[in-house]
XYZ file of C-alpha atoms in Angstrom:
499
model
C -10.011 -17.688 59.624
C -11.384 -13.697 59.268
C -9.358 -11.872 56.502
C -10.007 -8.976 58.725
C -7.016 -7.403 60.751
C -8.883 -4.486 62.410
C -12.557 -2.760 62.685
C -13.890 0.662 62.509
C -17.021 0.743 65.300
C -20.663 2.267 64.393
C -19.986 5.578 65.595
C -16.374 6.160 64.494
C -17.799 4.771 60.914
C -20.848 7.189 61.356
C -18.135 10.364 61.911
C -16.641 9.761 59.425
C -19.722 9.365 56.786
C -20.903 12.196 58.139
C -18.390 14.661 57.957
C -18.984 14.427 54.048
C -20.977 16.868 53.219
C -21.733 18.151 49.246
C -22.824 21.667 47.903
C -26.825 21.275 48.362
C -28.135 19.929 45.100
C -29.459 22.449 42.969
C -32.568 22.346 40.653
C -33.035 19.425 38.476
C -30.220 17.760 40.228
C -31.236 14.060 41.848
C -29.567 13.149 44.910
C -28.511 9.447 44.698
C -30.756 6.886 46.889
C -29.805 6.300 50.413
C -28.103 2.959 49.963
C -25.877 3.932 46.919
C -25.219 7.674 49.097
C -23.810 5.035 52.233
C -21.912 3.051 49.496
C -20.094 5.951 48.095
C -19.038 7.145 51.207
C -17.697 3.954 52.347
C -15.809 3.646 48.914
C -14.688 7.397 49.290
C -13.272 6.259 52.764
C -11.700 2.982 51.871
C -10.070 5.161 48.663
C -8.728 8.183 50.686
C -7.367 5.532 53.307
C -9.143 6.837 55.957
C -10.616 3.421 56.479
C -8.006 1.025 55.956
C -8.355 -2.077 53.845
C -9.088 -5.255 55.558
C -11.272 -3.442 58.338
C -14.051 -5.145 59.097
C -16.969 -2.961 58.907
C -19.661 -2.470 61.869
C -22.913 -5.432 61.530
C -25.898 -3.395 59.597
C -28.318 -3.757 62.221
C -25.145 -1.714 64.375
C -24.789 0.354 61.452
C -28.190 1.096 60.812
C -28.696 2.354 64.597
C -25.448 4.442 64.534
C -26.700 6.353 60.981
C -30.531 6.391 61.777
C -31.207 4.548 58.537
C -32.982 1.725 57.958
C -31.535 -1.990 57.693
C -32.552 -2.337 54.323
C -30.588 0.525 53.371
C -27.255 -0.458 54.913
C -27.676 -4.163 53.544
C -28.094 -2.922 49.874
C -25.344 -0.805 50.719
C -23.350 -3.286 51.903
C -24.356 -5.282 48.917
C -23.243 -2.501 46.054
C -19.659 -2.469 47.546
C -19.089 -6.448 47.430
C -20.414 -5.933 43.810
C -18.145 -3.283 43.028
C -15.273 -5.170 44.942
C -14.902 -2.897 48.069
C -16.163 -5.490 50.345
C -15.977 -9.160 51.249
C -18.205 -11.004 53.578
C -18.366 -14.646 55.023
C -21.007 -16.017 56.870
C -19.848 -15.665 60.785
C -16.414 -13.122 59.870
C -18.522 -10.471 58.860
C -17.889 -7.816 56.049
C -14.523 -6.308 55.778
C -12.946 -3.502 53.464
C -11.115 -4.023 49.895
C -10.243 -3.149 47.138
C -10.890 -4.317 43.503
C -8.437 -6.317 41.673
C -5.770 -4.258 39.725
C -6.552 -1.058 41.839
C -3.489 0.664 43.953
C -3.888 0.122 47.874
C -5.154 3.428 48.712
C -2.214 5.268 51.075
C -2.800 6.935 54.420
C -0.724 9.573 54.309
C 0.671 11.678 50.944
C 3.333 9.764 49.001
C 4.750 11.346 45.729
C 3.779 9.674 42.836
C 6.229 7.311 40.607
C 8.277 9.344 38.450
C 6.881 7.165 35.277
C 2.799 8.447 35.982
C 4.163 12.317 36.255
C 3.289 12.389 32.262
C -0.285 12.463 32.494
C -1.025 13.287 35.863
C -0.014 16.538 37.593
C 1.065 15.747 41.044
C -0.315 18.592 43.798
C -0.214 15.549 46.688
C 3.558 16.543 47.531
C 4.877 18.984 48.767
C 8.217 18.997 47.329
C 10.697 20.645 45.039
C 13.031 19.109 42.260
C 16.412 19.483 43.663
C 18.494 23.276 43.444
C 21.058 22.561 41.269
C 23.650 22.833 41.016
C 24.209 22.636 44.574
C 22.908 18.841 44.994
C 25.926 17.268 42.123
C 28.444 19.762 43.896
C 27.550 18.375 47.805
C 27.782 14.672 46.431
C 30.745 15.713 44.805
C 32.164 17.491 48.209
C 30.923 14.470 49.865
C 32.617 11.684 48.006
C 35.907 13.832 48.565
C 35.286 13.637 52.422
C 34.438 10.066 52.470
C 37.345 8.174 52.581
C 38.497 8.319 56.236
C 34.648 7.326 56.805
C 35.090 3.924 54.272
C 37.648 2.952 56.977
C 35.075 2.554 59.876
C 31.932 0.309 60.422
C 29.957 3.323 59.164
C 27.316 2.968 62.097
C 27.116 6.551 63.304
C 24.109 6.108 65.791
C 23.672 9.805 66.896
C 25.280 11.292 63.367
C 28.693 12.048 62.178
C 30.460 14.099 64.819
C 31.552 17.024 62.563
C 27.682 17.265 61.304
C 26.569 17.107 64.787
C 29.014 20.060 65.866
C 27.894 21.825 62.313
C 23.985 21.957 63.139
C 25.158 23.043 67.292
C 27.050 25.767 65.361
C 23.836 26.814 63.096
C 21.529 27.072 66.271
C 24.102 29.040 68.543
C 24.455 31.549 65.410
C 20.302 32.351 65.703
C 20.812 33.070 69.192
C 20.217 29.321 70.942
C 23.343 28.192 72.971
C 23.832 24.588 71.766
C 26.314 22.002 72.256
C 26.810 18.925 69.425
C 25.974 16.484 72.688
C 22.315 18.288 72.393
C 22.218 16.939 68.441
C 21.006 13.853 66.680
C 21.170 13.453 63.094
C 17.961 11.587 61.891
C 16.559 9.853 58.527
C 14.001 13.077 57.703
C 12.127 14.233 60.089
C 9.892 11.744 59.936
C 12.551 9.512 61.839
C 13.090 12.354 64.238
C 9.534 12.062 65.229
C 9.036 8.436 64.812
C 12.276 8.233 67.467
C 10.768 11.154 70.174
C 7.388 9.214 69.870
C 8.431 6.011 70.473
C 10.308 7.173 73.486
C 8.222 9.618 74.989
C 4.585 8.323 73.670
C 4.168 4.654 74.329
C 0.541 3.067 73.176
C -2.445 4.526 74.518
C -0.968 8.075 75.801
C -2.425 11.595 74.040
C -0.835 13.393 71.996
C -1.912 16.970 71.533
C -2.163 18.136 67.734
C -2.784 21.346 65.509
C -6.126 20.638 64.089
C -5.336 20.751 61.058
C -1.514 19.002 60.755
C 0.572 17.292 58.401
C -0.382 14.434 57.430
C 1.650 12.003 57.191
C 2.910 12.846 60.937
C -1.094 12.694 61.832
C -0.727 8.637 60.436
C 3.112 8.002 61.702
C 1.742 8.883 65.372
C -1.569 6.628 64.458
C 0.327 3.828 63.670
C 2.431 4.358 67.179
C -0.792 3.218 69.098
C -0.840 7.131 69.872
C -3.819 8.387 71.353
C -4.416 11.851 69.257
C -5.761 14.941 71.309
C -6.883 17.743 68.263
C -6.831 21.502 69.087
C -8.215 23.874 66.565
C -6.160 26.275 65.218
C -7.844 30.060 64.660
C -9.238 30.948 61.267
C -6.921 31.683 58.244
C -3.396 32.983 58.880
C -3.904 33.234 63.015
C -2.221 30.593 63.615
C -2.518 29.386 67.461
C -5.648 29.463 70.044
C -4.011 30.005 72.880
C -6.878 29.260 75.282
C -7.546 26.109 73.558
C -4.244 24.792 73.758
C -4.075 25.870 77.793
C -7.327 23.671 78.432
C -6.131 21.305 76.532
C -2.970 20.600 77.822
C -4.638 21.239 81.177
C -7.467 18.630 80.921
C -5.635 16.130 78.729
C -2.489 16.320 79.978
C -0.851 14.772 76.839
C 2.439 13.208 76.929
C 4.096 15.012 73.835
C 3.003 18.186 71.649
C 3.505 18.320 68.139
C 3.513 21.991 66.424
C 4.703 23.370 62.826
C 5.145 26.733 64.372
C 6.803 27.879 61.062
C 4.690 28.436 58.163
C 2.222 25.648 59.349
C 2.015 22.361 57.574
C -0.926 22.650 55.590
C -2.529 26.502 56.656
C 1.170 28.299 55.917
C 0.381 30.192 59.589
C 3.846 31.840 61.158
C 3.498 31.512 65.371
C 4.604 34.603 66.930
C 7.192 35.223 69.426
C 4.194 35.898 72.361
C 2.304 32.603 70.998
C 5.623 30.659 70.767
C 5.923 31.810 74.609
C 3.216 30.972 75.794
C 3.074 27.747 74.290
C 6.567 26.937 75.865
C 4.521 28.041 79.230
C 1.548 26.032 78.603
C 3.374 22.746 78.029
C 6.082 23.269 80.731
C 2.631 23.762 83.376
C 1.525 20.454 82.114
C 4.197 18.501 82.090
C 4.230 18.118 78.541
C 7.053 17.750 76.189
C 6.608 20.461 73.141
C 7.745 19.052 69.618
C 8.714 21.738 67.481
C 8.991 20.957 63.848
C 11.152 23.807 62.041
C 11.401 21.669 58.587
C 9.640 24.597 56.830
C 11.771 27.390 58.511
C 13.939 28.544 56.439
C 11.510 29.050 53.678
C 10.483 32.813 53.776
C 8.886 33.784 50.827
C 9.092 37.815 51.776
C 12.593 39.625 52.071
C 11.035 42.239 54.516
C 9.910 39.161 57.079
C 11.662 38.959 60.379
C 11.090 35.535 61.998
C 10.040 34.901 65.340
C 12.592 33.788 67.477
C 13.050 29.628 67.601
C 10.122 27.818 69.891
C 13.685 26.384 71.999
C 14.756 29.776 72.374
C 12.046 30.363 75.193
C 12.817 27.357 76.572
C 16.239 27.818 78.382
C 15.992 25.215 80.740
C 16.035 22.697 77.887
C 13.496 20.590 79.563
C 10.216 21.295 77.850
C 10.935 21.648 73.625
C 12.306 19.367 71.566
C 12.994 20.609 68.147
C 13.389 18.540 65.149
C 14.918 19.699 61.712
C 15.074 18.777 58.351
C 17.085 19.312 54.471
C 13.942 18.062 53.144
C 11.694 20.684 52.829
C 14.156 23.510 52.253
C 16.832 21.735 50.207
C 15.400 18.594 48.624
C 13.164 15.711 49.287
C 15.940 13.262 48.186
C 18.284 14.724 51.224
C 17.074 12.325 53.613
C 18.637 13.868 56.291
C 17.164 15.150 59.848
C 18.225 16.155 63.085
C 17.016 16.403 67.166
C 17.862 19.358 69.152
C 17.427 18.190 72.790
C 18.417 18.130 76.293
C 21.838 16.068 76.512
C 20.338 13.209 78.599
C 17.103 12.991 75.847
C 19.710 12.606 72.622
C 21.159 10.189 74.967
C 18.033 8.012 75.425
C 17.104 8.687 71.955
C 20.785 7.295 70.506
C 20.103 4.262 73.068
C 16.908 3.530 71.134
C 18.244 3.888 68.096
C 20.111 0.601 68.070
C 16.796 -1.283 67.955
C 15.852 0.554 64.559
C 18.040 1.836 61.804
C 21.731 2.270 63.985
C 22.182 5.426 62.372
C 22.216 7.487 59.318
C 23.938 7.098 55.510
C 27.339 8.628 55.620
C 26.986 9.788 52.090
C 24.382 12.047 53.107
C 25.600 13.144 56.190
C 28.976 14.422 54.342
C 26.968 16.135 51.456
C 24.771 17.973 53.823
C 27.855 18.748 56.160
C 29.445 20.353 52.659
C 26.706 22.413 52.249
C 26.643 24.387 55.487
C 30.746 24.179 55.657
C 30.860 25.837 52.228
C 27.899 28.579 52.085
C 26.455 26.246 49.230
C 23.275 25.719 51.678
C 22.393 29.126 51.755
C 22.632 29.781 48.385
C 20.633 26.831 47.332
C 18.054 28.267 49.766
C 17.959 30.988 48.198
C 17.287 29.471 45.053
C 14.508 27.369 46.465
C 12.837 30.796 47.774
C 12.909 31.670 44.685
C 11.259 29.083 42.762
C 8.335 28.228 45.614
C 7.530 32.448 45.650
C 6.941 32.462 41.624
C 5.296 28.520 41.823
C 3.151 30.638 44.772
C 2.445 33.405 42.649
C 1.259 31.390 39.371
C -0.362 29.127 41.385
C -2.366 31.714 43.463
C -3.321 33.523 40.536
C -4.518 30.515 38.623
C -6.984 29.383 41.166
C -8.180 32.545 41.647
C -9.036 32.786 37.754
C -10.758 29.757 37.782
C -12.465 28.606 40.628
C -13.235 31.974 42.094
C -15.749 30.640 45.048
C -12.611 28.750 46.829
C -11.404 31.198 49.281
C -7.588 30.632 50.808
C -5.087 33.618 52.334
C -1.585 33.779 50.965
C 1.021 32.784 53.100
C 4.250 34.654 53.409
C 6.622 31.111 53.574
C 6.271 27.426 53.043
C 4.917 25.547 50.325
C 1.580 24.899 51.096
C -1.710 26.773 50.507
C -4.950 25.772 52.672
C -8.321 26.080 50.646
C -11.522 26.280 52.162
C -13.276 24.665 48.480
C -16.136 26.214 47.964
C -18.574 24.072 49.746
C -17.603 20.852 47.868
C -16.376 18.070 49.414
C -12.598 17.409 49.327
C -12.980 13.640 49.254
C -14.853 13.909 46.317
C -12.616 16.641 44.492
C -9.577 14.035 45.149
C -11.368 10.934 43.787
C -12.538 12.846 40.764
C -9.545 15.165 40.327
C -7.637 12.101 39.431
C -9.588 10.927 36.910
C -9.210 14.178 35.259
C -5.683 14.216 35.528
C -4.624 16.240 39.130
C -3.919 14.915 42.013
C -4.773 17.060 45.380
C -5.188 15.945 49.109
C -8.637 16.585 50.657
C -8.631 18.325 53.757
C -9.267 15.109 56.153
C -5.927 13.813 55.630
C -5.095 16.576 57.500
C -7.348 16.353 60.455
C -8.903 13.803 63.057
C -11.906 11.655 62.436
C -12.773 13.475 59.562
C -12.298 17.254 60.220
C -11.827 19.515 57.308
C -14.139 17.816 54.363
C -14.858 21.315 52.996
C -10.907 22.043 51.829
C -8.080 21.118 49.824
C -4.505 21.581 50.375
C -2.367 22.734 47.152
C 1.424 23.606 47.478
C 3.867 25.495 45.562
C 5.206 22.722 43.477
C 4.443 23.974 40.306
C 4.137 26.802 38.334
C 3.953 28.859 34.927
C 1.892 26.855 32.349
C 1.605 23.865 34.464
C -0.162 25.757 37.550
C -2.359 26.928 35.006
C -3.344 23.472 33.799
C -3.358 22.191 37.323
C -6.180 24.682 38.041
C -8.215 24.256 34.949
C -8.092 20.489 35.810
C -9.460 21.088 39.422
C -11.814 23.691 37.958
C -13.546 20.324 35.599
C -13.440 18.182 38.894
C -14.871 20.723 40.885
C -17.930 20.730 37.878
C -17.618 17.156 38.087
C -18.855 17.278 42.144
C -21.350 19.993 41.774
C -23.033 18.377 38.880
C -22.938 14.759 40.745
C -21.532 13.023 37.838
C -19.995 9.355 38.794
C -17.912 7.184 36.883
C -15.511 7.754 34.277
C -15.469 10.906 34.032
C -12.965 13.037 31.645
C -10.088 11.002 30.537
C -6.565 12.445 31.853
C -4.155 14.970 29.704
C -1.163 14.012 28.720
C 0.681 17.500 29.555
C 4.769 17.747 29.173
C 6.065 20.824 31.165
């Protein structure tokens, strides 16, 4: 029986190896032989996820074709990963993907790291906050108050807890956007927002159009879906959205959904305007395409003199084109598992209908805490502290890169948490695989595109700052020397470094 349980094909292997590309060597550097270059960028791929484990790999002869190499060269290829452990073959199964014994399955998307390996290993893969206290113990404690009517029911809440629902319909009439609670669903994270409007509006095989780049971990939920992903590239630096793009794309394509960050973009930090916002709203509604608007990073302005754009919904009156998902993740605290749909009555209503075939509804607990918050002022006030902390994490952290990797060129957003880096010419595969031997932990920039987009950048949020920015940049600084010299293995041992 094959140990395989899916394949990558010649030429989506050959993309991918080939969107790798290094800092030219300089003098007295030697480039690695052909066969051991393949290997590493197999291993590089299988490491980063981007080729899953258990994929069975393309025959060499196919392989050979698709690369313009020689056999010979793919077969000792081939024949370094089994050594190493990356590979297994068997006569007539062919040669799939793994991993050595004892290593972590590489993830596909960006997953904090366990609280226990935060001690020698500075963490720049998450984008995420500790929680603002006080304000988290005081909503449990507001919460636990509120709860016991709740203990006297089944709990099963499928489209949220009625006050929270009329709550968040409350929030989006105040900025100007009519809304009724029968337009609200109440979500785990965002991520089950989208997971719910995909699986309802995006069955296998249809397109979805993307920002190219995106978030990643949406990128691999909509993947996973049997999604069919349509890229559109967004315009240099802080520009935020090609509008001709997206009208040929949603012209030619005709995707079934849309998925946008149109509030300090998810990784670039790019704010949409209100004349982009517009005509995105008209671009979609020509095509027949259903706009997702993700607003989990809204309410993080880093700049007291910004005035935001008005809401991607709010140009949609009609309530039949945008679909707008929310979060307490991002601007509150990872931990706050709690999301929410703003929709057209009869879409919450298919979307509840759903639900009952996947998690019946949200934690109570939650719900109540998160209700306290915006009942009580608390939620803007621990917003405020958040602000707070992600503008001075942006500010060390800004300043630290600059001092020591000067060649990596970025522009400063003015919200979010999330800084885009274009890395000097190295590759960001490599920077992740060696930054974590020296003790950081960064996403390369394909995580955040398709088929291996965006190999020359790095994103790095605002998750850290002071002393600890400072270290985080002097350790990407000696894995950025690590790349340009072409120095494999070991490498520099990790830091133990206590904030």
């Amino acid at each position: 029986m094959a140990q395989w349980t899916s394949a990558v094909g010649p030429a989506q292997l050959a993309r991918l190896l080939s969107s790798q590309q290094d800092r030219p060597a300089g003098p007295g550097t030697r480039r690695p032989p052909a066969y051991r270059a393949l290997a590493d960028g197999v291993r590089l791929l299988v490491l980063e996820g981007r080729v899953p484990v258990a994929a069975r790999l393309p025959a060499e002869r196919e392989l050979a074709l698709a690369l313009s190499v020689s056999r010979t060269t793919v077969a000792a290829a081939y024949e370094a990963l089994r050594t190493e452990g990356f590979l297994e073959s068997r006569r007539g199964a062919g040669s799939w993907t793994a991993v050595p014994a004892g290593n972590p399955l590489p993830a596909r998307g960006l997953e904090p790291l366990p609280p226990e390996a935060l001690g020698s290993m500075i963490d720049l893969g998450c984008a995420a906050l500790p929680a603002p206290e006080p304000w988290l113990t005081r909503a449990v404690q507001g919460a636990l108050e509120e709860l016991p009517p709740y203990a006297h029911t089944h709990g099963d809440y499928p489209a949220g807890l009625p006050a929270l629902r009329a709550m968040i319909a409350d929030r989006y009439t105040a900025r100007g956007i009519p809304t009724m609670p029968e337009q609200i669903m109440v979500t785990t994270g965002a991520m089950g927002a989208i997971d719910a409007i995909c699986h309802l509006f995006a069955g296998r095989g249809e397109r979805i159009a993307v920002e190219s780049p995106s978030y990643a971990n949406i990128l691999q939920l909509m993947r996973e879906t049997g999604a069919r992903l349509v890229p559109v590239a967004m315009a240099e630096g802080l520009k935020g959205w090609d509008m001709d793009r997206w009208r040929q794309v949603l012209r030619e394509a005709a995707p079934r959904l849309a998925y946008i960050v149109a509030d300090f973009h998810n990784p670039t930090g790019a704010l949409a305007d209100d004349d982009q916002r517009r005509q995105l709203v008209e671009a979609a509604r020509s095509a027949g395409t259903v706009l997702v608007a993700d607003e989990t990073m809204t309410e993080l302005r880093l700049e007291d003199d910004l005035d935001m754009p008005r809401p991607v919904c709010g140009f949609d009156p009609s309530g039949s084109t945008v679909i707008t998902v929310g979060s307490a993740s991002k601007a509150f605290w990872a931990g706050m598992r709690i999301g929410w749909v703003r929709a057209a009555p009869d879409v919450i209503r298919s979307l509840v209908a759903a639900r009952a075939y996947a998690d019946l509804g949200t934690p109570v607990l939650e719900q109540l805490a998160v209700n306290w918050l915006f009942g009580t002022g608390g939620w803007e006030q621990a917003v405020a502290l958040r602000r707070g902390q992600a503008r001075q994490n942006r500010e060390d952290l800004v300043a630290a890169v600059r001092r020591e990797l000067p060649t990596w060129e970025f522009e400063v957003p003015r919200g979010g948490l999330t800084l885009w880096v274009r890395s000097g010419g190295l590759s960001g595969s490599r920077l992740a695989e060696v930054g974590e031997r020296v003790g950081v932990r960064v996403p390369s920039g394909p995580r955040f595109g398709v088929d291996g987009a965006f190999e020359g950048y790095v994103r790095l949020p605002f998750t850290v700052g002071g002393a600890v920015a400072e270290e985080a940049a002097s350790r990407l600084a000696a894995a950025a020397r690590l790349v340009e010299s072409g120095a494999s293995g070991g490498g520099e041992a990790p830091r133990t470094f206590v904030a």
